[in-house]
Coordinates of C-alpha atoms in Angstrom, one line a residue:
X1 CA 25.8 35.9 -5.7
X2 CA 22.7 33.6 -6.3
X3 CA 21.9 32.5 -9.8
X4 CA 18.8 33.6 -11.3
X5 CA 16.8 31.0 -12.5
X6 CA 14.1 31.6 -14.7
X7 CA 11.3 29.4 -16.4
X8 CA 8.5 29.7 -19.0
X9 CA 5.9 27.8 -19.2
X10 CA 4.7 27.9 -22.6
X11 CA 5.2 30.9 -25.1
X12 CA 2.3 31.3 -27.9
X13 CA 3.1 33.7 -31.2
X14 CA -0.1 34.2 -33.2
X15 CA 1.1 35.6 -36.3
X16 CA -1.2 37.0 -39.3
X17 CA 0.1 37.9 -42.5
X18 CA -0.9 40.3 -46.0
X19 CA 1.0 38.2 -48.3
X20 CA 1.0 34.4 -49.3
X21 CA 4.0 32.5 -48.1
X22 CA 4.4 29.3 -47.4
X23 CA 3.3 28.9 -43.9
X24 CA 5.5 25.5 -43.3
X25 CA 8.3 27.2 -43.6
X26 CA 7.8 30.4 -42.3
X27 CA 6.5 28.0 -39.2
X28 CA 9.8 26.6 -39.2
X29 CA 11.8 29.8 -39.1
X30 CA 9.3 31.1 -36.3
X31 CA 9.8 28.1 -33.8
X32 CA 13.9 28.6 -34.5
X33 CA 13.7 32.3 -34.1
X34 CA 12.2 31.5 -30.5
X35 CA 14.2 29.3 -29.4
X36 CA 17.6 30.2 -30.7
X37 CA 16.8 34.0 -30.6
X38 CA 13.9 35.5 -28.7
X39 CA 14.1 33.2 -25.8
X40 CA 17.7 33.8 -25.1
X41 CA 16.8 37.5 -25.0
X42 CA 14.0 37.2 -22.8
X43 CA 16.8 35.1 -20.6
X44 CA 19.1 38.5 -20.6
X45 CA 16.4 40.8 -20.2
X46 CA 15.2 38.7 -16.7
X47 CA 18.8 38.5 -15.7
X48 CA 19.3 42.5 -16.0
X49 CA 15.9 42.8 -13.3
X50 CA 16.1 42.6 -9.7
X51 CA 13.4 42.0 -7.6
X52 CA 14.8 41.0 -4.3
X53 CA 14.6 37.4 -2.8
X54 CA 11.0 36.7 -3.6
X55 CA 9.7 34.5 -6.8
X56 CA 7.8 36.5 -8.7
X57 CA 5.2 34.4 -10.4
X58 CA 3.5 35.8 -13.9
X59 CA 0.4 33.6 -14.5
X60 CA -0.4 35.3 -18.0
X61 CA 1.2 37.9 -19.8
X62 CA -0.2 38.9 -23.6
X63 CA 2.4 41.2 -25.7
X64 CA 1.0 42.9 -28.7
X65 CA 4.1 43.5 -30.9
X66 CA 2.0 45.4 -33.7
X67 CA 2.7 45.6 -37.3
X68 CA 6.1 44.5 -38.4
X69 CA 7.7 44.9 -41.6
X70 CA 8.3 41.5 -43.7
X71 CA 11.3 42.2 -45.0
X72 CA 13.0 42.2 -41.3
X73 CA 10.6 40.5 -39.5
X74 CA 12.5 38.5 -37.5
X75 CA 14.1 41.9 -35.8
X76 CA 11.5 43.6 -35.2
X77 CA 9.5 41.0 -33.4
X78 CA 12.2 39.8 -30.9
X79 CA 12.9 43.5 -30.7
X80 CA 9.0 44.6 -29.9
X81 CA 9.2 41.7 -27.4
X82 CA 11.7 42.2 -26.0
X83 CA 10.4 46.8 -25.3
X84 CA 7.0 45.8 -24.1
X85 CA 8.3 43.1 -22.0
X86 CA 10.6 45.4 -20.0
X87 CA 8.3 48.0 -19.7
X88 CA 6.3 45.2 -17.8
X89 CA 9.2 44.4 -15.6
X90 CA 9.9 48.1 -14.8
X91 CA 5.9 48.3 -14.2
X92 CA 6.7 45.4 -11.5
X93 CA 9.7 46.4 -9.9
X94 CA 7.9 50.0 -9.3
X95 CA 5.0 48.3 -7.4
X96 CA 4.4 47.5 -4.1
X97 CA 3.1 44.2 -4.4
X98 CA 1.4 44.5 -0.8
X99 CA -0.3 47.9 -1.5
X100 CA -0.5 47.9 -4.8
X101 CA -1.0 44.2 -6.8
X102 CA -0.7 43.8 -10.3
X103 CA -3.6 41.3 -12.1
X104 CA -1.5 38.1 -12.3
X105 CA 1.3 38.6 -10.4
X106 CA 2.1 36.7 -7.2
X107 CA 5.3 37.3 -5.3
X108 CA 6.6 34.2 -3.4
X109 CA 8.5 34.0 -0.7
X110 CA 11.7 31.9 -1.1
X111 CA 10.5 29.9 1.7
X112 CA 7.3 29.1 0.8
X113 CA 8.2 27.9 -2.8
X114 CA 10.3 25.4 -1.5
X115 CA 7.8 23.6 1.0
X116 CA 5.1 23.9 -2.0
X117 CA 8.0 22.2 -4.1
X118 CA 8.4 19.6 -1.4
X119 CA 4.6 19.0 -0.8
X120 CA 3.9 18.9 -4.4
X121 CA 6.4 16.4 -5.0
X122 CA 5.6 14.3 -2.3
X123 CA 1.6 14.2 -3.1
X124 CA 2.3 13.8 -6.5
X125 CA 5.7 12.0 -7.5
X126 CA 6.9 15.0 -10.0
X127 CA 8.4 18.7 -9.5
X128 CA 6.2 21.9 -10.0
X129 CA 7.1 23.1 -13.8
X130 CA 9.2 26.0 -12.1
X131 CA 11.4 23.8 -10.4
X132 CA 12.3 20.9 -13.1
X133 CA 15.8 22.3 -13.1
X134 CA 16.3 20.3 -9.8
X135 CA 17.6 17.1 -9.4
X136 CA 16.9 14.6 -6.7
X137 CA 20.2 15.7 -4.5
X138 CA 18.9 19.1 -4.8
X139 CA 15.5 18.1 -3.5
X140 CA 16.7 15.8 -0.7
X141 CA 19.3 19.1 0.6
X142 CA 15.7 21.4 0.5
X143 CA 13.9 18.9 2.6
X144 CA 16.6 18.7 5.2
X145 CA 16.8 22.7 5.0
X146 CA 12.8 22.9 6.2
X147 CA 13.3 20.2 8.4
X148 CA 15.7 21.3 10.5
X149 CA 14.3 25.1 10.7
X150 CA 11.1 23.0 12.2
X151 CA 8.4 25.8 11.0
X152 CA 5.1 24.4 13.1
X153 CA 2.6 25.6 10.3
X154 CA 4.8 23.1 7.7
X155 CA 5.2 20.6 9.8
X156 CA 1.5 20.4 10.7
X157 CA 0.6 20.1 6.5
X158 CA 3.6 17.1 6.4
X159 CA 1.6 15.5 9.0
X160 CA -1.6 16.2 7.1
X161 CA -0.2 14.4 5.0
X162 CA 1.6 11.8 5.7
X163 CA -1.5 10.9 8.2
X164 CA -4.0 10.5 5.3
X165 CA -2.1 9.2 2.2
X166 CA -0.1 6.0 2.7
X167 CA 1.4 6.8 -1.1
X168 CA 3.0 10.0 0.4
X169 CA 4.7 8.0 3.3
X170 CA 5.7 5.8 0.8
X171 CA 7.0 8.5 -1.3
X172 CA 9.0 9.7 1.6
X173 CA 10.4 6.9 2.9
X174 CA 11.8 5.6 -0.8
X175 CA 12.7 8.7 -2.0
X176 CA 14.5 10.2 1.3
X177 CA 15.5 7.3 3.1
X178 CA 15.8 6.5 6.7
X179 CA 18.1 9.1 7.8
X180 CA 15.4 11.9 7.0
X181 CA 13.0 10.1 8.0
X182 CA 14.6 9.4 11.2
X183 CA 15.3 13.2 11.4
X184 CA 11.5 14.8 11.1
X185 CA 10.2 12.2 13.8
X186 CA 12.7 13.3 16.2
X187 CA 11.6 17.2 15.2
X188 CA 8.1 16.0 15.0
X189 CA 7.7 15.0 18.7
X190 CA 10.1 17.8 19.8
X191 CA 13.0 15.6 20.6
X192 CA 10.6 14.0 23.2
X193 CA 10.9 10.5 21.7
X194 CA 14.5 9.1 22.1
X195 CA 16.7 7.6 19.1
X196 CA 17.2 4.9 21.3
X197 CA 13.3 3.9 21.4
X198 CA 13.9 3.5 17.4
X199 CA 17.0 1.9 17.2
X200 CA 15.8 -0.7 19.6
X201 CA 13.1 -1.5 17.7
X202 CA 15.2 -1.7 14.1
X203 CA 17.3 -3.7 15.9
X204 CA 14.0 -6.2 16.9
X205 CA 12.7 -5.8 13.3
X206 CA 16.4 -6.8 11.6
X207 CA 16.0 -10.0 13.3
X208 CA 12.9 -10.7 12.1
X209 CA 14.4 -10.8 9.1
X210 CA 12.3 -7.3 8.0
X211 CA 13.7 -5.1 5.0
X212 CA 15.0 -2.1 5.5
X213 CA 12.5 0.0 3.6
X214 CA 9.5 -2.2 5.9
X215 CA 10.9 -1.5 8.8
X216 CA 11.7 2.5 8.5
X217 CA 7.5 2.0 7.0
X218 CA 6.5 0.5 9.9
X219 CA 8.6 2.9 12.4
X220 CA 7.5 6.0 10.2
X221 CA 3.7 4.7 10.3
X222 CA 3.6 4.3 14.4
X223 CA 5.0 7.7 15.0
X224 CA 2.6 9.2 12.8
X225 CA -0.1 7.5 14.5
X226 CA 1.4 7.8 17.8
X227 CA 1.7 11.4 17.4
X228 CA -1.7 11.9 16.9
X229 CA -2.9 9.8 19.7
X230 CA -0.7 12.1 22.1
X231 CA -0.5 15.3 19.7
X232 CA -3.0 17.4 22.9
X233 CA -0.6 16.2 25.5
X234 CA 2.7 17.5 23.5
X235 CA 1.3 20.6 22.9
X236 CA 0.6 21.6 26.2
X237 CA 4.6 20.7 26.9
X238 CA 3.9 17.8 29.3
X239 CA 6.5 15.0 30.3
X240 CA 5.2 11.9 27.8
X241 CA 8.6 10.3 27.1
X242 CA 7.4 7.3 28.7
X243 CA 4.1 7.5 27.4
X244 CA 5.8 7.6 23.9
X245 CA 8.1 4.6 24.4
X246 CA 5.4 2.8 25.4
X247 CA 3.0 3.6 22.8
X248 CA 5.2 3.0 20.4
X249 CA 6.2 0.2 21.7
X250 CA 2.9 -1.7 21.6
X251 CA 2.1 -0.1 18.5
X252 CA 4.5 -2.0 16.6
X253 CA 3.9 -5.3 18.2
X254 CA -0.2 -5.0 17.3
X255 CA 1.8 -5.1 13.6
X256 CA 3.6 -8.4 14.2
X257 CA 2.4 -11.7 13.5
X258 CA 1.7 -14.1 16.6
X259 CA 5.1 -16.2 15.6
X260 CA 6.9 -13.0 15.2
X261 CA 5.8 -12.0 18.9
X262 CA 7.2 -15.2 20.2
X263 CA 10.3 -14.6 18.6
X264 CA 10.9 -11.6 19.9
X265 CA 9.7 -12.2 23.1
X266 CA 12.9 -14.9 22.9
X267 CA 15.3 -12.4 21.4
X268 CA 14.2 -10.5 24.6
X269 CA 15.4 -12.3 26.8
X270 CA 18.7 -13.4 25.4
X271 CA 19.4 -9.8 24.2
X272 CA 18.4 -7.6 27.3
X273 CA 21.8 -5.7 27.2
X274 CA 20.6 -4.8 23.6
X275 CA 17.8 -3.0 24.6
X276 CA 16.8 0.1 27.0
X277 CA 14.7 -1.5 30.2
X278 CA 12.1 0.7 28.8
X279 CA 11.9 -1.5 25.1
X280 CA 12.0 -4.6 26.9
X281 CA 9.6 -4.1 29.6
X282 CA 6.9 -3.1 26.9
X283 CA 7.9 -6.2 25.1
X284 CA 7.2 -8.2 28.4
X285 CA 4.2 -6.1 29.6
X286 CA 2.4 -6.2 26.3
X287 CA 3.2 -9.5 24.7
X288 CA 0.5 -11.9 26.1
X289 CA -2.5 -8.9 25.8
X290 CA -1.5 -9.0 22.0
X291 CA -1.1 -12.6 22.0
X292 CA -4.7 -13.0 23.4
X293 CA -6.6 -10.4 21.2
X294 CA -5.1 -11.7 18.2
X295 CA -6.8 -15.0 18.7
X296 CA -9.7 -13.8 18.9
X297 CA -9.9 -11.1 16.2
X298 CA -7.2 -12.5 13.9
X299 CA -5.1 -9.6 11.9
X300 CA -3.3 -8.9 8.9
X301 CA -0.1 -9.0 8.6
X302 CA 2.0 -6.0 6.7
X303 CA 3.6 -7.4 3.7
X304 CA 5.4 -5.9 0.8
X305 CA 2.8 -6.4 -1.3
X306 CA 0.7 -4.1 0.8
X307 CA 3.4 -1.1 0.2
X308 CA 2.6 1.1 -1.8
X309 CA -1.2 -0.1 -2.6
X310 CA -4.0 2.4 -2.4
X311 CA -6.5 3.3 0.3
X312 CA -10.2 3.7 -0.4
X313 CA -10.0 7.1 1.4
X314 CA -6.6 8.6 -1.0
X315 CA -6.9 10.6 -3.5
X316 CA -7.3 9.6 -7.3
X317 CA -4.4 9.2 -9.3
X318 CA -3.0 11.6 -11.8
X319 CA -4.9 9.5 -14.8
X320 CA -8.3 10.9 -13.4
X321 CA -7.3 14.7 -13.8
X322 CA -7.1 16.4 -17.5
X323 CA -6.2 19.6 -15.6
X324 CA -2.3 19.5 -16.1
X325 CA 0.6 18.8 -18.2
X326 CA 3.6 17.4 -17.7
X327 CA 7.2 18.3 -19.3
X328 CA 10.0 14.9 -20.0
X329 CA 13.0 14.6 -21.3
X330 CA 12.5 10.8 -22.0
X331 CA 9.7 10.7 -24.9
X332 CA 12.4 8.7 -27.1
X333 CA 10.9 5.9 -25.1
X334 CA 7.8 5.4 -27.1
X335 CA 10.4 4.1 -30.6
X336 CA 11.2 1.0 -28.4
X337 CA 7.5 -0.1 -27.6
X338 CA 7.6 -3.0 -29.6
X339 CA 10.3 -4.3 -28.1
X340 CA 9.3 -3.9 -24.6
X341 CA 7.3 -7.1 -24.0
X342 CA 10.0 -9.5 -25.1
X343 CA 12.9 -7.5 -23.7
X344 CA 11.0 -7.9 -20.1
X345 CA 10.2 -11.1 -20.5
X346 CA 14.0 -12.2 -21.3
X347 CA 14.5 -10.1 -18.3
X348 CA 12.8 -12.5 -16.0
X349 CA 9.9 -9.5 -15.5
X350 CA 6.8 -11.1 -16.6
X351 CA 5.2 -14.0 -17.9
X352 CA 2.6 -14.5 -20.4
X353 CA 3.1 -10.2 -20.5
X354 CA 1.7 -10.4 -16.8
X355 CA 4.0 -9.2 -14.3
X356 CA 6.2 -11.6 -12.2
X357 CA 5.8 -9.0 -8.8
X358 CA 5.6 -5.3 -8.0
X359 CA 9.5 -5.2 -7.5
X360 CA 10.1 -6.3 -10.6
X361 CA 7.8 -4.3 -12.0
X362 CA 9.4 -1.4 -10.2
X363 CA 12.7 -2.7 -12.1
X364 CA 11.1 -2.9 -15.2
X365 CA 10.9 1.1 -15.1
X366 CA 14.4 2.1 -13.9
X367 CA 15.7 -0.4 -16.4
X368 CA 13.8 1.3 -19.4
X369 CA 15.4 4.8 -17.8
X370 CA 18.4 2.9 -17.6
X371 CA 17.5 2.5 -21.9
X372 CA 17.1 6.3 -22.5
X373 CA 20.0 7.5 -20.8
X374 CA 22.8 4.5 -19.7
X375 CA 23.3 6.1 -16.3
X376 CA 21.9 4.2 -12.8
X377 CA 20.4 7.6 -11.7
X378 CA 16.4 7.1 -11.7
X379 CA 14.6 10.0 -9.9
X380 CA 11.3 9.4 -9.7
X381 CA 10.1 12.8 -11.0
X382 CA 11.9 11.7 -14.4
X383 CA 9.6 8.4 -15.0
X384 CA 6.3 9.5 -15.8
X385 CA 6.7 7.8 -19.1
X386 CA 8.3 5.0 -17.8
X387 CA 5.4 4.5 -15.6
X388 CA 2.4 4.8 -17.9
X389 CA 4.6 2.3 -20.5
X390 CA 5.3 -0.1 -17.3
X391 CA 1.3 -0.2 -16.4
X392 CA 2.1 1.1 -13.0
X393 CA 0.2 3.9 -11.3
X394 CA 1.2 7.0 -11.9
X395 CA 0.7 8.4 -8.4
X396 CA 2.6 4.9 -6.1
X397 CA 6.4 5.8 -5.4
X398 CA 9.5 3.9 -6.3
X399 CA 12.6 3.3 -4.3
X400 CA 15.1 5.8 -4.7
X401 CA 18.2 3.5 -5.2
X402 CA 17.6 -0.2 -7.8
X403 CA 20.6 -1.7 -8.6
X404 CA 20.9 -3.5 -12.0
X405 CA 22.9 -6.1 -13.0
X406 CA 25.5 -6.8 -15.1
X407 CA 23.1 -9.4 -17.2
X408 CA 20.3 -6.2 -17.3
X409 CA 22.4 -3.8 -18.4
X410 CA 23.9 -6.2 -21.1
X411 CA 20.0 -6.8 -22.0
X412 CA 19.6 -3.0 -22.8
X413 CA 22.7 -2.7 -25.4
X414 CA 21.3 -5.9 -27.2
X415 CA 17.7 -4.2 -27.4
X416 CA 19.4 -0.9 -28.4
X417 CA 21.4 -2.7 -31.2
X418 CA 18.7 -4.7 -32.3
X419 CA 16.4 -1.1 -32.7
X420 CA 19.8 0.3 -34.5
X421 CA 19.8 -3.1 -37.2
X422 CA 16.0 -3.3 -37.5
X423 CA 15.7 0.3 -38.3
X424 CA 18.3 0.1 -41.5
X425 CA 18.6 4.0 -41.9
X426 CA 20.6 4.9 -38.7
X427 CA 23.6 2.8 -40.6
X428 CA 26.8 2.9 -38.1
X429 CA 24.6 4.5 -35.2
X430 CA 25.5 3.5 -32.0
X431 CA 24.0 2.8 -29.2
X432 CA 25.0 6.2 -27.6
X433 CA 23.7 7.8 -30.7
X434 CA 20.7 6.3 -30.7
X435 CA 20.1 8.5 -27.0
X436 CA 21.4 11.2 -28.1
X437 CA 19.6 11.4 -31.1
X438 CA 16.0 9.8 -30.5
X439 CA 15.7 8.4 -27.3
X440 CA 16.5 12.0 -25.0
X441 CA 13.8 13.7 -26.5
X442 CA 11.9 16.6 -24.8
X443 CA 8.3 16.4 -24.7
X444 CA 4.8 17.4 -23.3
X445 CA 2.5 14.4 -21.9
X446 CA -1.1 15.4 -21.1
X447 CA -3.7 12.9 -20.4
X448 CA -7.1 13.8 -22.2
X449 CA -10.5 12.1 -20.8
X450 CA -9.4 8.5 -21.6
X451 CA -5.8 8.7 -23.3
X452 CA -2.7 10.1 -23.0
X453 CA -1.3 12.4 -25.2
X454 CA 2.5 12.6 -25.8
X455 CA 3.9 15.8 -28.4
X456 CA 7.5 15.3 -29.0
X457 CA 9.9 18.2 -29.8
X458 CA 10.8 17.6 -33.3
X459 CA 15.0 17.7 -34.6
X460 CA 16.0 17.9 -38.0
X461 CA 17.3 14.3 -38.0
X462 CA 13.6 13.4 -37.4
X463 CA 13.6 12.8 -41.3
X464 CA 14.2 9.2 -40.6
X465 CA 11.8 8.5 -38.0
X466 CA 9.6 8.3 -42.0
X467 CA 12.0 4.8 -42.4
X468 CA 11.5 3.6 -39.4
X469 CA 10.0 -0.1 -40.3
X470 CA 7.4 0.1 -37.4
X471 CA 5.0 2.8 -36.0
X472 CA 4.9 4.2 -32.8
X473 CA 1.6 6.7 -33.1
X474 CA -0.3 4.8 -31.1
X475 CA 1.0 2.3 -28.0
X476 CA -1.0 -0.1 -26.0
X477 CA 1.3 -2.7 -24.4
X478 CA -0.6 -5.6 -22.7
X479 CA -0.3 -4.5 -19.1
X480 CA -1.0 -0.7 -20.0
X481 CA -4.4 0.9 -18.4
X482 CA -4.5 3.8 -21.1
X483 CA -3.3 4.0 -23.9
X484 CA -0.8 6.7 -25.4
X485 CA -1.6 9.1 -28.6
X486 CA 1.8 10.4 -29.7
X487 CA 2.6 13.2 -32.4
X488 CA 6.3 13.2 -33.3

């Protein structure tokens, strides 16, 4: 049997009462009524419902529980909550949702929640709200699952896609890695373009010297662009294998350097057994046409440095949008800010709080994950913080896999123990209850016109965050390009 899983977004109680209280504490016992009582029943009640294989989706749904006696208040709401809230269900479960739609109700196939999960991650780096209970192995499982079923209509918005925005090829390639990859060009062109056409040509770029995550880039790029050039022809079924390998073929080498051309042209030559006739005749055929043409119009060569950058065309970044909201686990993050700078620059990250490179940049963020949780698991839908406190754009992927060292990971206990002795009320804390504690905090980030906004979930312990020898309400770091507003 499949296990229900069920998400809110964000619950709202308006209360108004007759007689003075103290509202503090009466907001106190409200917010622990929710979550340790009402909440959990609302869990039940959805558990009890069945509705099929589709996703129901409830956009907006206002309960009036009515007048409640103060005396045993706290029954009687959950209680009232929880009556109306079934009688809505029941109200659902009665209707046809094709004949008969209910004002902000949408039922969702299974299927199509999953490639809107998949596209939404990939255009934007983070899960839809209703799907934050999935982790990257999850994720990677669903995109195989759609890949292999090869549904045309999906395929053509991943193409969309991946044709337009360089930061979602990116996105795919670091997060999914070159097996998947590998696996949606082969369904992309139908099986019409042989693994052997791209294994010769890893096999070309490995010798010149390329890094794994450039060459499955450059491989992923040309068959997106080679697809499109030749999309009429495969549609109307027609034999183009060797129009493919050839495409491809001279594809790639308008991407090499004129050096690089000569060196292959050598490994040619003294590797034909390596290669399909097919891979080296293109090499032989194309070679000096490239050669010439690049003399005279000169090219630029794909770098790392170019991976991940932004096109004039793409879309603007998360920062430019007030339109969202987005959920974390991480917030502890912001109580080490003023540690940051010198902790990355003992890292070997920056200089002068500039940064040394994009990769280290890159490991600047899994390393201040690495901080919150002392685990080497860094899914990029997890980092938005980690981003916005690394000055790196919000939108650009990362790779899925950065493996620290021994010297980093030492470097994170001595910042964590140097937070635990500057910050005298924690006493005998250690560094695992510093995470526990502070650092895994839920929280809601929202970026407002020109700031960010971070509201942290508060814990009882939060008493001593008033000791705390340093403040943390508002956080600039030198390389940030907004600044972060938090309420803890």
């Amino acid at each position: 049997m499949t296990v229900q899983v069920h998400k809110i977004g964000k619950e709202i109680l308006e209360v108004e009462m007759q007689n003075s209280i103290d509202a503090f504490s009466f907001q106190n016992e409200l917010a622990d009524l929710c979550k340790q009582v009402l909440i959990p029943a609302i869990e039940n009640l959805f558990n009890r419902k069945n509705f099929g294989e589709n996703i129901i989706q409830i956009e907006k749904l206002e309960i009036d529980a009515g007048v409640i006696n103060y005396s045993n208040w706290k029954n009687g709401l959950v209680d009232k909550v929880i009556y109306e809230f079934e009688r809505y269900l029941d109200k659902i479960s009665c209707t046809s949702n094709m004949l008969n739609p209910i004002a902000n109700i949408k039922f969702v196939a299974q299927k199509l929640n999953d490639e809107h999960t998949i596209l939404h991650f990939l255009k934007t780096g983070d899960l839809p709200w209703s799907r934050s209970n999935i982790d990257i192995t999850e994720l990677q499982k669903l995109i195989i699952k759609v890949i292999e079923k090869h549904d045309e209509g999906f395929f053509n918005k991943l193409f969309t896609l991946f044709k337009s925005e360089q930061k979602v090829r990116d996105r795919f390639i670091f997060q999914f890695g070159d097996n998947i990859v590998e696996e949606f060009i082969l369904r992309l062109f139908d099986n019409k373009i042989e693994i052997k056409t791209l294994s010769d040509w890893k096999k070309i770029l490995r010798y010149l010297k390329y890094s794994d995550t450039k060459i499955t880039g450059l491989i992923f790029k040309t068959a997106i662009e080679i697809f499109e050039l030749l999309s009429d022809k495969l549609e109307n079924k027609e034999d183009v294998q060797t129009e493919i390998k050839q495409a491809f073929g001279q594809n790639i080498i308008s991407n090499l350097s004129l050096q690089e051309i000569e060196q292959i042209i050598l490994y040619t030559e003294n590797n034909s057994n390596k290669l399909s006739k097919e891979t080296a005749d293109v090499i032989k055929k194309s070679s000096k046409y490239i050669q010439e043409h690049r003399i005279t119009t000169g090219k630029k060569d794909l770098t790392t440095a170019d991976f991940g950058k932004n096109k004039a065309h793409e879309k603007q970044s998360k920062t430019s949008s007030d339109e969202h909201s987005w959920y974390i686990s991480n917030s502890g993050l912001v109580i080490l800010h003023s540690f940051l700078p010198l902790f990355f620059e003992n890292c070997g990250y920056t200089e002068k709080n500039e940064w040394q490179n994009i990769e280290l940049q890159q490991r600047a963020i899994a390393l201040t994950q690495y901080l919150i949780t002392g685990v080497e698991e860094y899914p990029e839908f997890d980092l938005l913080l980690n981003k916005i406190i690394c000055g790196y754009e919000v939108d650009n992927s990362l790779p899925a896999v950065i493996k620290l060292s021994d010297f980093e990971k030492n470097e994170t206990n001595d910042l964590l123990l140097s937070v635990i002795g500057h910050w005298k009320a924690l006493k005998n804390t250690t560094a695992s209850g510093l995470r526990d504690s502070f650092l895994k905090r839920n929280g809601k980030l929202s970026f407002l016109d020109d700031h960010w906004l971070l509201q942290v979930e508060k814990k009882g312990w939060d008493i001593l965050i008033d000791k705390m020898p340093w403040g943390f309400s508002y956080i600039k770091l030198p390389w940030m390009k907004k600044h972060i507003i938090v309420e803890w």
